[in-house]
Every structure is written in structure tokens, then in C-alpha cells.
Tab-separated table of C-alpha atoms in Angstrom:
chain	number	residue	atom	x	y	z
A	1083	UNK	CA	-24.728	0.195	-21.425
A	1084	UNK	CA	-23.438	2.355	-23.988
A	1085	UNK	CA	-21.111	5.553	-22.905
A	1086	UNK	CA	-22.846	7.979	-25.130
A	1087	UNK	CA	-26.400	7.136	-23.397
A	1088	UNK	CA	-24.238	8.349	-19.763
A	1089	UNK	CA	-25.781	12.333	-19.279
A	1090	UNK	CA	-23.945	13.815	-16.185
A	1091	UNK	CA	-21.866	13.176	-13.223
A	1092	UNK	CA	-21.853	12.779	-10.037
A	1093	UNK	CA	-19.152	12.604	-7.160
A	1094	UNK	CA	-20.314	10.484	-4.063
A	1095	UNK	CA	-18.125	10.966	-0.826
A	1096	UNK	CA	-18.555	7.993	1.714
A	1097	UNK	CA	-19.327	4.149	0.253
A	1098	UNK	CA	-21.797	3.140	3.540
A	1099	UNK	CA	-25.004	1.648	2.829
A	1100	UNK	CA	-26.111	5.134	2.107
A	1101	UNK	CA	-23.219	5.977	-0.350
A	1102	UNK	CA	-23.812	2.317	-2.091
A	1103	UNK	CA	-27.744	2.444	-2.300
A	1104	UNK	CA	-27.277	5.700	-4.092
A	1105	UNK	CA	-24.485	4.888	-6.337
A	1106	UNK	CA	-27.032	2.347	-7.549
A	1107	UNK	CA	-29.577	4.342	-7.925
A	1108	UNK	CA	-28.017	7.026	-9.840
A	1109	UNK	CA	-26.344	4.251	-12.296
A	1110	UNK	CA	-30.138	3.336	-13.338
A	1111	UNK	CA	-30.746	6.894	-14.085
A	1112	UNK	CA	-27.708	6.508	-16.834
A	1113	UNK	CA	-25.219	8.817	-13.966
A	1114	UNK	CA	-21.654	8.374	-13.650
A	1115	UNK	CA	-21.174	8.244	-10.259
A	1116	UNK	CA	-17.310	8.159	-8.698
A	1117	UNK	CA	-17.931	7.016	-5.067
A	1118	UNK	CA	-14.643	7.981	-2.836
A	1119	UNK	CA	-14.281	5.722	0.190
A	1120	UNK	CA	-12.353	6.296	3.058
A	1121	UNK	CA	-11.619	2.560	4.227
A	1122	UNK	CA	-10.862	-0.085	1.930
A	1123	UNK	CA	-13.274	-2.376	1.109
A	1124	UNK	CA	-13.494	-6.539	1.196
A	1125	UNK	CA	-12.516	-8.882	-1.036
A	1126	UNK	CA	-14.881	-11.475	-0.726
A	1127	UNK	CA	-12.995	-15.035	-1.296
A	1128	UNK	CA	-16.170	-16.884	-0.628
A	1129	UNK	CA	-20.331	-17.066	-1.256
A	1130	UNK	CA	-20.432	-17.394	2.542
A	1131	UNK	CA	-17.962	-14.650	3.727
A	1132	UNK	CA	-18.731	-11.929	4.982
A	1133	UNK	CA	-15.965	-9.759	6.336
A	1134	UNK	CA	-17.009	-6.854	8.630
A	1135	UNK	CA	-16.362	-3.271	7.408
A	1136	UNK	CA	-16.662	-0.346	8.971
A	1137	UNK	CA	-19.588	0.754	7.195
A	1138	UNK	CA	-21.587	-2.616	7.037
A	1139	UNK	CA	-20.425	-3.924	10.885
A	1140	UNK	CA	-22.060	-6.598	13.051
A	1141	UNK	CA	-25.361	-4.469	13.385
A	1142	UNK	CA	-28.818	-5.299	11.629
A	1143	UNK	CA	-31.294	-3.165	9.687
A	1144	UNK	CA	-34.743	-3.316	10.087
A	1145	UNK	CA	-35.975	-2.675	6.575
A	1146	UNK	CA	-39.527	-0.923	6.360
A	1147	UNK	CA	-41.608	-1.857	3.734
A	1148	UNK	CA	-40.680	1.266	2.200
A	1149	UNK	CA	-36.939	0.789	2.223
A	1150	UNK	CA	-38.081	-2.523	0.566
A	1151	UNK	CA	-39.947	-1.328	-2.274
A	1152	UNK	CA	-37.502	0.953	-2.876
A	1153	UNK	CA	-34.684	-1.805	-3.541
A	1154	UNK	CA	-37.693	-3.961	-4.994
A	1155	UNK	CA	-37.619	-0.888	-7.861
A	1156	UNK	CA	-33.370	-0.922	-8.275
A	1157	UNK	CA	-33.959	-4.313	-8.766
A	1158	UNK	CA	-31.920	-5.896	-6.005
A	1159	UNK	CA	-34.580	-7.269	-3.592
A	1160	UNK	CA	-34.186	-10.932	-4.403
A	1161	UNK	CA	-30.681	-10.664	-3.655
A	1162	UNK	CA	-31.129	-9.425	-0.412
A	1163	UNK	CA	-34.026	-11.319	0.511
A	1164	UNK	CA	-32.539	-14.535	1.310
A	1165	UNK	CA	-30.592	-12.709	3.857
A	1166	UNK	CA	-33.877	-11.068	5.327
A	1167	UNK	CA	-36.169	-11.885	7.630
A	1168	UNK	CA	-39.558	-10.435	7.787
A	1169	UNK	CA	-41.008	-8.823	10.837
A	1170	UNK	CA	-44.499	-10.582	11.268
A	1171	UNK	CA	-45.211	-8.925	14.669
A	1172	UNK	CA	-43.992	-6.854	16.768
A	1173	UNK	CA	-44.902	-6.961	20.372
A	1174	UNK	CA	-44.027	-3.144	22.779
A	1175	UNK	CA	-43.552	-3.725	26.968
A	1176	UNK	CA	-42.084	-2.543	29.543
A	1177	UNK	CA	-40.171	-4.525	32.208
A	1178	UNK	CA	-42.618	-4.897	35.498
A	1179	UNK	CA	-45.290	-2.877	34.131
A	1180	UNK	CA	-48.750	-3.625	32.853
A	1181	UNK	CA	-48.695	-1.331	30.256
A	1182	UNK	CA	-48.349	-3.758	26.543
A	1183	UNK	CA	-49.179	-2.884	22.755
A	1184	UNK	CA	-48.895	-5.438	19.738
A	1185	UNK	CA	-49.091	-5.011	15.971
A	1186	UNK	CA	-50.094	-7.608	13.650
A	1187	UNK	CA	-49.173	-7.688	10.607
A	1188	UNK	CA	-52.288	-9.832	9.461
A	1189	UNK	CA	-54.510	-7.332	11.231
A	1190	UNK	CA	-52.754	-4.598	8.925
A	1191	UNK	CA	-53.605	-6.393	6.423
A	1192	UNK	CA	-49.813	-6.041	5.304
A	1193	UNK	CA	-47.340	-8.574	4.066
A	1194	UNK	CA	-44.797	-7.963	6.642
A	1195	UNK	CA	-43.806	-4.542	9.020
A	1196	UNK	CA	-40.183	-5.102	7.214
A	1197	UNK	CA	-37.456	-7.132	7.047
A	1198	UNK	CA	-34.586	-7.666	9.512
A	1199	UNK	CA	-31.370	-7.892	7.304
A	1200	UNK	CA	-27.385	-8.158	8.944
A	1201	UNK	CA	-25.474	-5.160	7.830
A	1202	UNK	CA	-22.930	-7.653	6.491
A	1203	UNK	CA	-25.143	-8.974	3.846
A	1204	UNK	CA	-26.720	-5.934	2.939
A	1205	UNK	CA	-22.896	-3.999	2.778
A	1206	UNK	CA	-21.927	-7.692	0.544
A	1207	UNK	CA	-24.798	-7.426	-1.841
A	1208	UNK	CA	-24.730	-4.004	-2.043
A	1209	UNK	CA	-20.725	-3.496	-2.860
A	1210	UNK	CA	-21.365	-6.714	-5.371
A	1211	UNK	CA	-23.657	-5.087	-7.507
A	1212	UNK	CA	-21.769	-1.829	-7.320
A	1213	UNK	CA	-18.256	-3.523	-8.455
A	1214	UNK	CA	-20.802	-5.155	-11.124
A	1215	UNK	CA	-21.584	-1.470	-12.812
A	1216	UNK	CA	-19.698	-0.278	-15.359
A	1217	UNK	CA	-20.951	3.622	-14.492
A	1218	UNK	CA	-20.009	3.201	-10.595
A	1219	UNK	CA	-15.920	3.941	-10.387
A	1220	UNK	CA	-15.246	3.071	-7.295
A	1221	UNK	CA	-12.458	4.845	-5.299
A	1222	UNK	CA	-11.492	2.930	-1.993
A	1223	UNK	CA	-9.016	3.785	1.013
A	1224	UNK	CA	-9.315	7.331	-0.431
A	1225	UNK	CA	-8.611	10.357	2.273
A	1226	UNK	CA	-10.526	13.619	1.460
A	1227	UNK	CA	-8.441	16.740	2.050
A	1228	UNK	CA	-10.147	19.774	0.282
A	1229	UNK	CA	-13.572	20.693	-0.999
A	1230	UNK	CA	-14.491	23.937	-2.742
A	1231	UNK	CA	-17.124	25.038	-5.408
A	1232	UNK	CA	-17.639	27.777	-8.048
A	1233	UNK	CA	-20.618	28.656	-9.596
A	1234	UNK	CA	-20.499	25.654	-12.036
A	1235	UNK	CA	-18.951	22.849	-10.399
A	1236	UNK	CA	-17.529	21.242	-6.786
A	1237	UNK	CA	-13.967	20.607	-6.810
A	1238	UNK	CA	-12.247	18.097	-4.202
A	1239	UNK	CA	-8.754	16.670	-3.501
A	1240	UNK	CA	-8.228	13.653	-2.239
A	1241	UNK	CA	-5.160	11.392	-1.232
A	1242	UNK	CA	-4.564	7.429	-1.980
A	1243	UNK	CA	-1.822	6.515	-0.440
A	1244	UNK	CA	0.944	8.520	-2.387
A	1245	UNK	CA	-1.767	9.436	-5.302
A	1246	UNK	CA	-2.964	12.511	-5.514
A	1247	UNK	CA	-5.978	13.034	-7.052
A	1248	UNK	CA	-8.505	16.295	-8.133
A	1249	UNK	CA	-12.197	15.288	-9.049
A	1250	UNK	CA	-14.660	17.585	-10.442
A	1251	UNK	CA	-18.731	17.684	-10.943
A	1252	UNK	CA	-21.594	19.684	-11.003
A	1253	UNK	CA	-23.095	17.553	-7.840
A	1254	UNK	CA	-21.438	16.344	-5.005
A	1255	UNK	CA	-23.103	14.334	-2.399
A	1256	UNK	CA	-21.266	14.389	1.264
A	1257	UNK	CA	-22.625	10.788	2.846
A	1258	UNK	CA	-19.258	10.586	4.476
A	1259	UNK	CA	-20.917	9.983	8.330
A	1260	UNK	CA	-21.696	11.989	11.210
A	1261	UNK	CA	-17.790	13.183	11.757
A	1262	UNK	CA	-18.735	14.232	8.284
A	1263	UNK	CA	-15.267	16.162	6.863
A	1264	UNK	CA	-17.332	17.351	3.742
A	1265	UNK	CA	-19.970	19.115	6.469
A	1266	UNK	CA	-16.940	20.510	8.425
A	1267	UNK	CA	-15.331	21.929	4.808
A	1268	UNK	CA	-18.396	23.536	3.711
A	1269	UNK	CA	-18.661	25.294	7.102
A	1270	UNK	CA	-22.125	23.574	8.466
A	1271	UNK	CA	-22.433	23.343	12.128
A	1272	UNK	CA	-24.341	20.750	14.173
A	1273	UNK	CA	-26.659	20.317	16.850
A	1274	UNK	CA	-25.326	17.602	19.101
A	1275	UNK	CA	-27.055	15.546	22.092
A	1276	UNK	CA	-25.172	12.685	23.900
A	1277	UNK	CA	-27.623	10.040	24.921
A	1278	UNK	CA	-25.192	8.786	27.689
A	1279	UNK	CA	-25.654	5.698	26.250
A	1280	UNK	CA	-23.947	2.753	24.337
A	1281	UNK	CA	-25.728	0.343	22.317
A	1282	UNK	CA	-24.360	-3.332	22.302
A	1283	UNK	CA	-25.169	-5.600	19.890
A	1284	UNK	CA	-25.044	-8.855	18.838
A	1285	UNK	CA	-27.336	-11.988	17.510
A	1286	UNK	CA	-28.200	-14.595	19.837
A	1287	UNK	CA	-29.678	-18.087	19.661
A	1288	UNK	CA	-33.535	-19.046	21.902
A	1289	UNK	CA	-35.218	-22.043	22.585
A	1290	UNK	CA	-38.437	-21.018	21.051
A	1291	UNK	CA	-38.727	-19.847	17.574
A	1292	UNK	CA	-38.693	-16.522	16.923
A	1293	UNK	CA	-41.480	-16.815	14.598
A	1294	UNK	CA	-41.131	-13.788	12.581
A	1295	UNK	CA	-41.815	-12.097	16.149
A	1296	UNK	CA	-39.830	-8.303	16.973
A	1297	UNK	CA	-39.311	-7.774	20.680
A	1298	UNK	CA	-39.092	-3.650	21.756
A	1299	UNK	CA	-38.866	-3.786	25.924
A	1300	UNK	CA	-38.387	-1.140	27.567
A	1301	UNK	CA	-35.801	-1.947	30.899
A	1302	UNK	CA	-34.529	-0.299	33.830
A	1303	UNK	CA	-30.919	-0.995	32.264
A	1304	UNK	CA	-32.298	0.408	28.644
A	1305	UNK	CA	-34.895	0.199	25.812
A	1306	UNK	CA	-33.701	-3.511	23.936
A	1307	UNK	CA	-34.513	-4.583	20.897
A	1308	UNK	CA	-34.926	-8.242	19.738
A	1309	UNK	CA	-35.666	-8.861	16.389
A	1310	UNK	CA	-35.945	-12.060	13.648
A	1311	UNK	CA	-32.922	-13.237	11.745
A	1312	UNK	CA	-32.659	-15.768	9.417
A	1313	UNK	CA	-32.562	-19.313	11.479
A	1314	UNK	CA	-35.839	-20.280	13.219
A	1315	UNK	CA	-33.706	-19.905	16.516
A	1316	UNK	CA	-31.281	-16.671	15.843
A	1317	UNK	CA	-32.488	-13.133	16.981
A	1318	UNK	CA	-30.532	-9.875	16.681
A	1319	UNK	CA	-30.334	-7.825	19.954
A	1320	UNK	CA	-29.835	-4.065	20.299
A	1321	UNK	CA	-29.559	-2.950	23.780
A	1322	UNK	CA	-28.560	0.679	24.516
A	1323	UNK	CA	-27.244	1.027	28.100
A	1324	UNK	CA	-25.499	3.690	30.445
A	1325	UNK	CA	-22.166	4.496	28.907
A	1326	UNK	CA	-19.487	3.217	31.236
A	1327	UNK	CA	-21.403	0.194	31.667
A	1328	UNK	CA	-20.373	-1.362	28.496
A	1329	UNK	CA	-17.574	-3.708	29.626
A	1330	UNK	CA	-19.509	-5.602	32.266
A	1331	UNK	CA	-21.602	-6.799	28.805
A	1332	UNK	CA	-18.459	-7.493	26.733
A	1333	UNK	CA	-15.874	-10.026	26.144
A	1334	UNK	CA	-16.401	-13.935	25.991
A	1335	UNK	CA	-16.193	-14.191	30.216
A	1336	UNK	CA	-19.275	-11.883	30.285
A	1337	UNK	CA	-21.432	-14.395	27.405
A	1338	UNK	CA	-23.357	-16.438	30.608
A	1339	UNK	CA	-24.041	-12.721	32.612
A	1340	UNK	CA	-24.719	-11.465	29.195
A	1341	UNK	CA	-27.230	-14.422	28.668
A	1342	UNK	CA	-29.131	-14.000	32.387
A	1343	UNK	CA	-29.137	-10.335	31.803
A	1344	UNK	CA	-31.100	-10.865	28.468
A	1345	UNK	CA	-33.534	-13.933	30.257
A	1346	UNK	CA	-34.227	-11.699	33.392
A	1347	UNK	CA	-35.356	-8.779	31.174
A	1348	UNK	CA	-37.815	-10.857	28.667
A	1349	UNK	CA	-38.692	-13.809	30.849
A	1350	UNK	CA	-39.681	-16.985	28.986
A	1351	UNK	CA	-41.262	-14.919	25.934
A	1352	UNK	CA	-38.464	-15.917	23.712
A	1353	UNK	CA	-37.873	-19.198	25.821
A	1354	UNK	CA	-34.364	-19.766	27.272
A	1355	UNK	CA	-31.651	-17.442	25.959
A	1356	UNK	CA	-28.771	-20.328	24.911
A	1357	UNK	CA	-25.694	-18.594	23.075
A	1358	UNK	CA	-24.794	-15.330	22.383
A	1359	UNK	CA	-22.164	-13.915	19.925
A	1360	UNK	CA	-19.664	-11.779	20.398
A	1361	UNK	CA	-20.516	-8.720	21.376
A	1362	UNK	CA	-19.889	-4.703	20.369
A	1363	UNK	CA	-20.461	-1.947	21.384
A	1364	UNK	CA	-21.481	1.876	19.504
A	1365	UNK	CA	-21.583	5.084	21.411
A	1366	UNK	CA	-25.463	6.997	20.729
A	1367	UNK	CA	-25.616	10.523	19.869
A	1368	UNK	CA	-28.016	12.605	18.330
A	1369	UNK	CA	-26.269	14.801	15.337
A	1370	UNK	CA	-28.443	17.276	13.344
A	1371	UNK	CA	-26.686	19.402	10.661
A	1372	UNK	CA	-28.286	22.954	10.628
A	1373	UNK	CA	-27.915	22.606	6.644
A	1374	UNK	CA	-28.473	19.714	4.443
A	1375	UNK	CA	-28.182	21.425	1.104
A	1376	UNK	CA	-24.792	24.339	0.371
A	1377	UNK	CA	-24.237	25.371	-3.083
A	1378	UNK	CA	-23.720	22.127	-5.526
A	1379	UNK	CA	-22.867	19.644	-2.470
A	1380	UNK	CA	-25.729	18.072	-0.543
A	1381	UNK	CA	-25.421	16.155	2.670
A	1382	UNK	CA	-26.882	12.749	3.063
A	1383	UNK	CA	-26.914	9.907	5.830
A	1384	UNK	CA	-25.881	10.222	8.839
A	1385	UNK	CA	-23.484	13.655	7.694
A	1386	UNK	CA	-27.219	14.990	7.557
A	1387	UNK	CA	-28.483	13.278	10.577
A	1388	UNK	CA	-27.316	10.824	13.232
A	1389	UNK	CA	-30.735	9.512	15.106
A	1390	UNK	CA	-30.695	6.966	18.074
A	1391	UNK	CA	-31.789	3.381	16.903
A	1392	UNK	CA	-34.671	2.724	19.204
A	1393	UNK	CA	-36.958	2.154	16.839
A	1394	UNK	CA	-34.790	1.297	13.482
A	1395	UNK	CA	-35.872	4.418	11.774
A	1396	UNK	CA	-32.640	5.603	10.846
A	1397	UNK	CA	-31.474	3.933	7.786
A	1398	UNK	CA	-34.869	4.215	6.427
A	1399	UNK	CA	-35.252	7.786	6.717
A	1400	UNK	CA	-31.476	8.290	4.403
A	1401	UNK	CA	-32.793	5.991	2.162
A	1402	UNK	CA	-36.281	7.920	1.876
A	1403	UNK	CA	-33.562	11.357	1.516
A	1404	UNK	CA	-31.871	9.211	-0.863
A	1405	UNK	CA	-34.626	8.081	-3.244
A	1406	UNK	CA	-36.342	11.618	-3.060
A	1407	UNK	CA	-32.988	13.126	-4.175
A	1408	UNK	CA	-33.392	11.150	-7.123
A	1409	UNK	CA	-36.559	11.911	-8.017
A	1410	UNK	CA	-35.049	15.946	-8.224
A	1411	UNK	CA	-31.979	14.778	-9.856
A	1412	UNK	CA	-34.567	12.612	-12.316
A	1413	UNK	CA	-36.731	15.412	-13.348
A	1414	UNK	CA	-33.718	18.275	-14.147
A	1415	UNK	CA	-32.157	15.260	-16.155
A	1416	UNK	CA	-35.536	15.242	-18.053
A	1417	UNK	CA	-35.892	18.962	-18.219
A	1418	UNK	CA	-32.353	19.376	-19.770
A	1419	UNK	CA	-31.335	21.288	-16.483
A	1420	UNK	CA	-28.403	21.592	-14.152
A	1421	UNK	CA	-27.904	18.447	-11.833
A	1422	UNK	CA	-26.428	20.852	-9.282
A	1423	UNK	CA	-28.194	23.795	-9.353
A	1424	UNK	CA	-28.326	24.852	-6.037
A	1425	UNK	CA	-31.979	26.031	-5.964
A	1426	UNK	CA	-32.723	22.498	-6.853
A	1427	UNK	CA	-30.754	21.041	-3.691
A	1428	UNK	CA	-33.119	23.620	-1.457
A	1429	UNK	CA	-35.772	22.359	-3.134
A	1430	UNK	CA	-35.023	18.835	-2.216
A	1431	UNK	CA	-34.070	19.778	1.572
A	1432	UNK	CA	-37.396	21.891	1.693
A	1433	UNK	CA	-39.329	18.466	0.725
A	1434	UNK	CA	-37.464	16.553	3.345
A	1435	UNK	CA	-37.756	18.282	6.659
A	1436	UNK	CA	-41.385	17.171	7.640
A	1437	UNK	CA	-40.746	13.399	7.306
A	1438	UNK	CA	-36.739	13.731	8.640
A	1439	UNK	CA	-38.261	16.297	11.810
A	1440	UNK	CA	-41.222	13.803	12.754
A	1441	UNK	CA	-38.671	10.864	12.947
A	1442	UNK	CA	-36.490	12.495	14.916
A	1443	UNK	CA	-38.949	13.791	17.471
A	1444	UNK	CA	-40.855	10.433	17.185
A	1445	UNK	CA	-37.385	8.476	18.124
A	1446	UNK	CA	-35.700	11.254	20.726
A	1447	UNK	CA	-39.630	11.233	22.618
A	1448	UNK	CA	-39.570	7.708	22.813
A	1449	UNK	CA	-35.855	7.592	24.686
A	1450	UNK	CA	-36.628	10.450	26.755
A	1451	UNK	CA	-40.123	8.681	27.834
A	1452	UNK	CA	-39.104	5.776	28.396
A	1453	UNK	CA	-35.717	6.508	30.354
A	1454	UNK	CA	-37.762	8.565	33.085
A	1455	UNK	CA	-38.077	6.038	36.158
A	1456	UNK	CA	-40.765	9.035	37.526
A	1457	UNK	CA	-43.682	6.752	38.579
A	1458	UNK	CA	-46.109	8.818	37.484
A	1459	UNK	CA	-44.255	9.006	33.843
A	1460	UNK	CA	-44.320	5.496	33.961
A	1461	UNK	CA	-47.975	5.166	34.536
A	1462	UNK	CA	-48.894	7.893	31.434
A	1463	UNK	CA	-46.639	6.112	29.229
A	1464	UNK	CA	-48.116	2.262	30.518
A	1465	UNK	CA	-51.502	3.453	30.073
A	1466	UNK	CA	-50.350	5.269	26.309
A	1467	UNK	CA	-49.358	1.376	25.763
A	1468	UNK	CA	-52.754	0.044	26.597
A	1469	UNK	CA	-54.568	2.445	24.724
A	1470	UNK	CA	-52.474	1.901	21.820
A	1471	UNK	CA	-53.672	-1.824	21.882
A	1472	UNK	CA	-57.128	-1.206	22.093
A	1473	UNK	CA	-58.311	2.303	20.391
A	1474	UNK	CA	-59.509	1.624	17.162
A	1475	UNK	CA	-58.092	3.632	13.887
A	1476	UNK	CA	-54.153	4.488	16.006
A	1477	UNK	CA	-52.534	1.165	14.933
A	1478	UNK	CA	-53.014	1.588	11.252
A	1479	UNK	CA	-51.648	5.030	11.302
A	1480	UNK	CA	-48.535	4.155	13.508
A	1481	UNK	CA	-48.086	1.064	11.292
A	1482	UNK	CA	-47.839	3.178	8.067
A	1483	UNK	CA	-45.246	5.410	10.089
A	1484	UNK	CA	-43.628	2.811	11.272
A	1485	UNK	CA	-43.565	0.967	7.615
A	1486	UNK	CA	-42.524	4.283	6.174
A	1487	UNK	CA	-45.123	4.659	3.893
A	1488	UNK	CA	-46.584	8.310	5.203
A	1489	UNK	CA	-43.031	9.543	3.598
């Protein structure tokens, strides 16, 4: 690619999956990105390594078949695809009750709900293809200590071990997580709920195949996920429980109470539960910034919202954020106008809110519901199940939702 066909420039603070998926994105739109980092990144030694970082850690991602279309169009799906998984089914209970729901994805007449990729192989492939692009500079174990903006352009400092350094550029994207310093700098407050729970995850191995089956039961100890992975036999588990509770899950003399925990919960649907890895463990919060859009700098990820993972709608919904924002970006590159123009970013938040407000409510209703032991709660909610299953014309709707296509 040939510097004089590069049109703008954009500073990206925070190299997640957010930060990378961008960077990416704005490279095939002919953008310079610089993407600052706060933690430095892997150097992978191996085709088979893959190193945890703090952005791509032992969690999975549920890709919806949006999210996957959307990397189908930057041109990196068959890369991650051998590390996915697709989602075939997905089957919704609740411990002891008689309340059940299932989508098919046959019956949807769908190739797949998503796919169920490891965080570690999307951060890998991702990070690969950035190192790959000769528009991406990519600025690693980098420390952001000012941010400030004129009428033309956003100014930062930043600190690299003993380098200083002062970026400019008429954009600046703040995907720098949900103790976002960029959100603090520009003065945006938050709206914060504590679930009281932690989630702990981990991947674990079954007697029966999982046969492109996803598990969402809904427990006394907490709603827990079970989901593909590659390996007829391997299935990721997300389990948020009571914070405080955590350690009796954790550590290699908890794998066999680990291990009953998990078979008491699901029963023999997934057969015997035979190993487990080693567990972690990730405190849930919901953060909501009031503002998603100041001046030139607009916030994206989890700096603009921090959701709880009950139903895997959170990396979706940045990367919907994400590939609108392009679209903006696209069309004032077209129209020979300001990247950064701030009624632009407005614009752009405007567009959001509907799809980022129903996901939110959609996720929060579903923890709140489901974490009321009130019997007569649990009988409304058992009996929303069975309707679910049987009245015709709600499954298609929740499975575009769910899929990320209603965006």
C-alpha cells in the first residue's frame, strides 16, 4: 500500500480485542492508525502458543453471526475459524424447575447462532494481522498521562518507560477499558452497579460430545454458561457466583468439588464432567458512561460500557459500535470532511443508543430475573420459558437479537 493513497489519522488508546478489531478496520479504509497499549504484548515463539494477555485472557467469545460477518468483510474469518466453534443449539433451563426453551439453528433456518472462539486465539490472530499492517504503528507498554483537545485536533502524552512521547490527530478513540483513564481525563462520569458477583471460568472436558450444543442454566449458585469449543469433548464454562465465594471454586485442590459442582447443576445432559482447567476468576459490574462521544475523542468498548456476560452480548455490541463508527468515519472520508468533527461523533452516539440500551436492559433483566429465588418469580419466569418454546413467531425474533442482526 502506497503512503500517498493513506488520507487521515487516527490515534487508538487501548490494543483489546476492541482496540485491534478497529485498528483493522480503519487500515482497510487507507487510516493510519497509532494504537497505544498499556501492557506489552506477546511474542509468539510458536504456531501453537498462545500466551495469555491481559486483554485476550482465558475467557471465550461467543461470536454472533453478526460479529462474524463483520470479520468475514475485514477479511480475517478463515483465520479465526479454525479456532471457532459454531453454536448449533442452544438449550435455556433452570435448575429444579420445569420451565425449558431451545433454539435450533436448523429451525432458524440459519447456519449457526455464532461461533464460540478462546480469547487467546482471537487476541493471537488479531495482534498477527495487526503487526502484519504497514498503516497500524503499534505502541506497546505505553502509560497515558495527559489528554487535551483544541478545536482541530486531540493531543495526548504518554510515557514508555523513560520515553516521552506527544501524539496528535484529529480523532482519538478511548477503548482503553472500563477504568478507562481517557473517560476520567475528558471529565465523563459513570453509572456503576456491582452485581455481587464473580464469574469463574475455565474449559472443561465431558463424556458426551458437545455437539455444537450451548448450555445457559440458570442455578441457585448462579446463571452458568456452557458452550462448544473446538474438541468434540471440550466446553467453555462461565459461571458467575456470589463474590466471596470464589476461592472454594479455585486452585487445583478444588478441580474434583469444582467437577461435582458442575455435574450436580446439569445432570447427565453433557454426560460426566471429567477434567477441568485451571480456573479464574473476574469481578461483574455494570459500567455505563453518561457520554460516549466529547469533542474529537470518542469512547469505545468497555470505556463506553461494561455489561455482565450472561448472555455473551458484550463483545458483540463494541464491535457493532465499532463497525458503525466506521461507516461515519467512511462517509466524511468520502465527503472530503473532518474525521473528528465533533458533530459527527454525536451523530454516531445518537445512532448507537437504541441497540447499546436494549442490550443492556435485555442482559441486566435477565440477572435480576433469574437471581430472585421469590417462588412466584420463579414460576412467571418458568412459564416465560415454556412459552418461549412453544409460541409461534418469538423464536425468530429473539434469534435475530440474539445473532445480532436487528443492529
Amino acid at each position: 500500500m502506497q503512503n500517498d493513497l493513506v488520507t487521515e489519522k487516527v490515534i487508538i488508546v487501548g490494543g483489546g480485542m476492541v482496540g485491534l478489531s478497529l485498528a483493522l478496520m480503519l487500515a482497510k479504509q487507507k487510516i493510519q492508525v497509532q494504537l497505544l497499549e498499556a501492557i506489552k504484548y506477546p511474542i509468539f515463539e510458536s504456531e501453537g502458543e498462545i500466551p495469555y494477555h491481559s486483554s485476550f485472557d482465558a475467557r471465550n467469545t461467543a461470536l454472533s453471526r453478526r460479529s462474524v460477518q463483520i470479520y468475514q468483510q475485514l477479511g480475517l474469518w478463515d483465520l479465526l475459524q479454525v479456532h471457532a466453534t459454531p453454536i448449533l443449539q442452544v438449550h435455556i433451563t433452570e435448575q429444579g424447575s420445569f420451565g425449558k426453551a431451545r433454539l435450533v439453528a436448523e429451525e432458524e433456518k440459519v447456519e449457526s447462532f455464532g461461533q464460540v472462539i478462546e480469547n487467546a486465539w482471537l487476541g493471537r490472530v488479531l495482534l498477527t494481522e495487526v503487526r502484519k499492517e504497514a498503516l497500524i504503528e503499534l505502541i506497546d507498554g505505553v502509560k497515558v498521562t495527559e489528554l487535551n483537545q483544541d478545536q482541530d485536533q486531540v493531543h495526548i502524552e504518554a510515557n514508555r518507560g523513560e520515553e516521552a512521547l506527544k501524539l496528535s490527530a484529529k480523532l482519538l478513540i478511548a477503548a482503553d477499558g472500563r477504568d478507562s483513564f481517557c473517560r476520567q481525563a475528558l471529565g465523563v462520569g459513570v453509572d456503576v452497579h456491582d452485581y455481587d458477583q464473580v464469574a469463574i471460568v475455565t474449559a472443561v472436558q465431558t463424556s458426551k460430545p458437545h455437539q455444537q450444543v450451548g448450555f445457559e442454566r440458570f442455578s441457585p449458585l448462579g446463571p452458568l454458561a456452557l458452550l462448544p469449543l473446538p474438541g468434540e469433548y471440550r466446553r467453555s464454562v462461565v459461571w458467575p457466583v456470589k463474590k466471596g465465594t470464589e476461592h472454594e471454586w479455585l486452585g487445583q485442590e478444588n478441580d474434583q468439588h469444582f467437577l461435582d459442582a458442575l455435574q450436580h447443576t446439569y445432570g447427565d445432559r453433557a454426560g460426566k464432567f471429567e477434567k477441568t482447567g485451571q480456573r479464574f476468576c473476574f469481578p461483574l459490574s455494570q459500567v455505563l458512561a453518561h457520554k460516549q462521544a466529547v469533542g474529537r475523542v470518542v469512547l469505545m468498548g468497555n470505556a463506553a460500557h461494561t455489561i455482565h456476560p450472561v448472555a455473551g452480548q458484550g463483545f458483540n455490541l463494541c464491535l457493532r459500535d465499532a463497525f458503525v463508527l466506521l461507516r461515519f468515519i467512511t462517509e466524511q472520508l468520502e465527503a472530503s470532511e473532518d474525521i473528528g468533527q465533533p458533530e459527527m461523533l454525536l451523530a454516531y452516539e445518537q445512532s448507537r443508543l437504541e441497540d447499546q440500551k436494549r442490550v443492556i436492559k435485555f442482559c441486566d433483566s435477565v440477572v435480576r430475573g433469574f437471581s430472585n429465588s421469590n417462588p412466584i418469580l420463579k414460576l412467571i419466569r418458568n412459564t416465560g420459558l415454556v412459552a418461549f418454546d412453544v409460541i409461534p413467531g418469538i423464536k425468530p425474533l429473539v434469534a435475530n437479537y440474539a445473532m445480532g442482526l436487528k443492529a
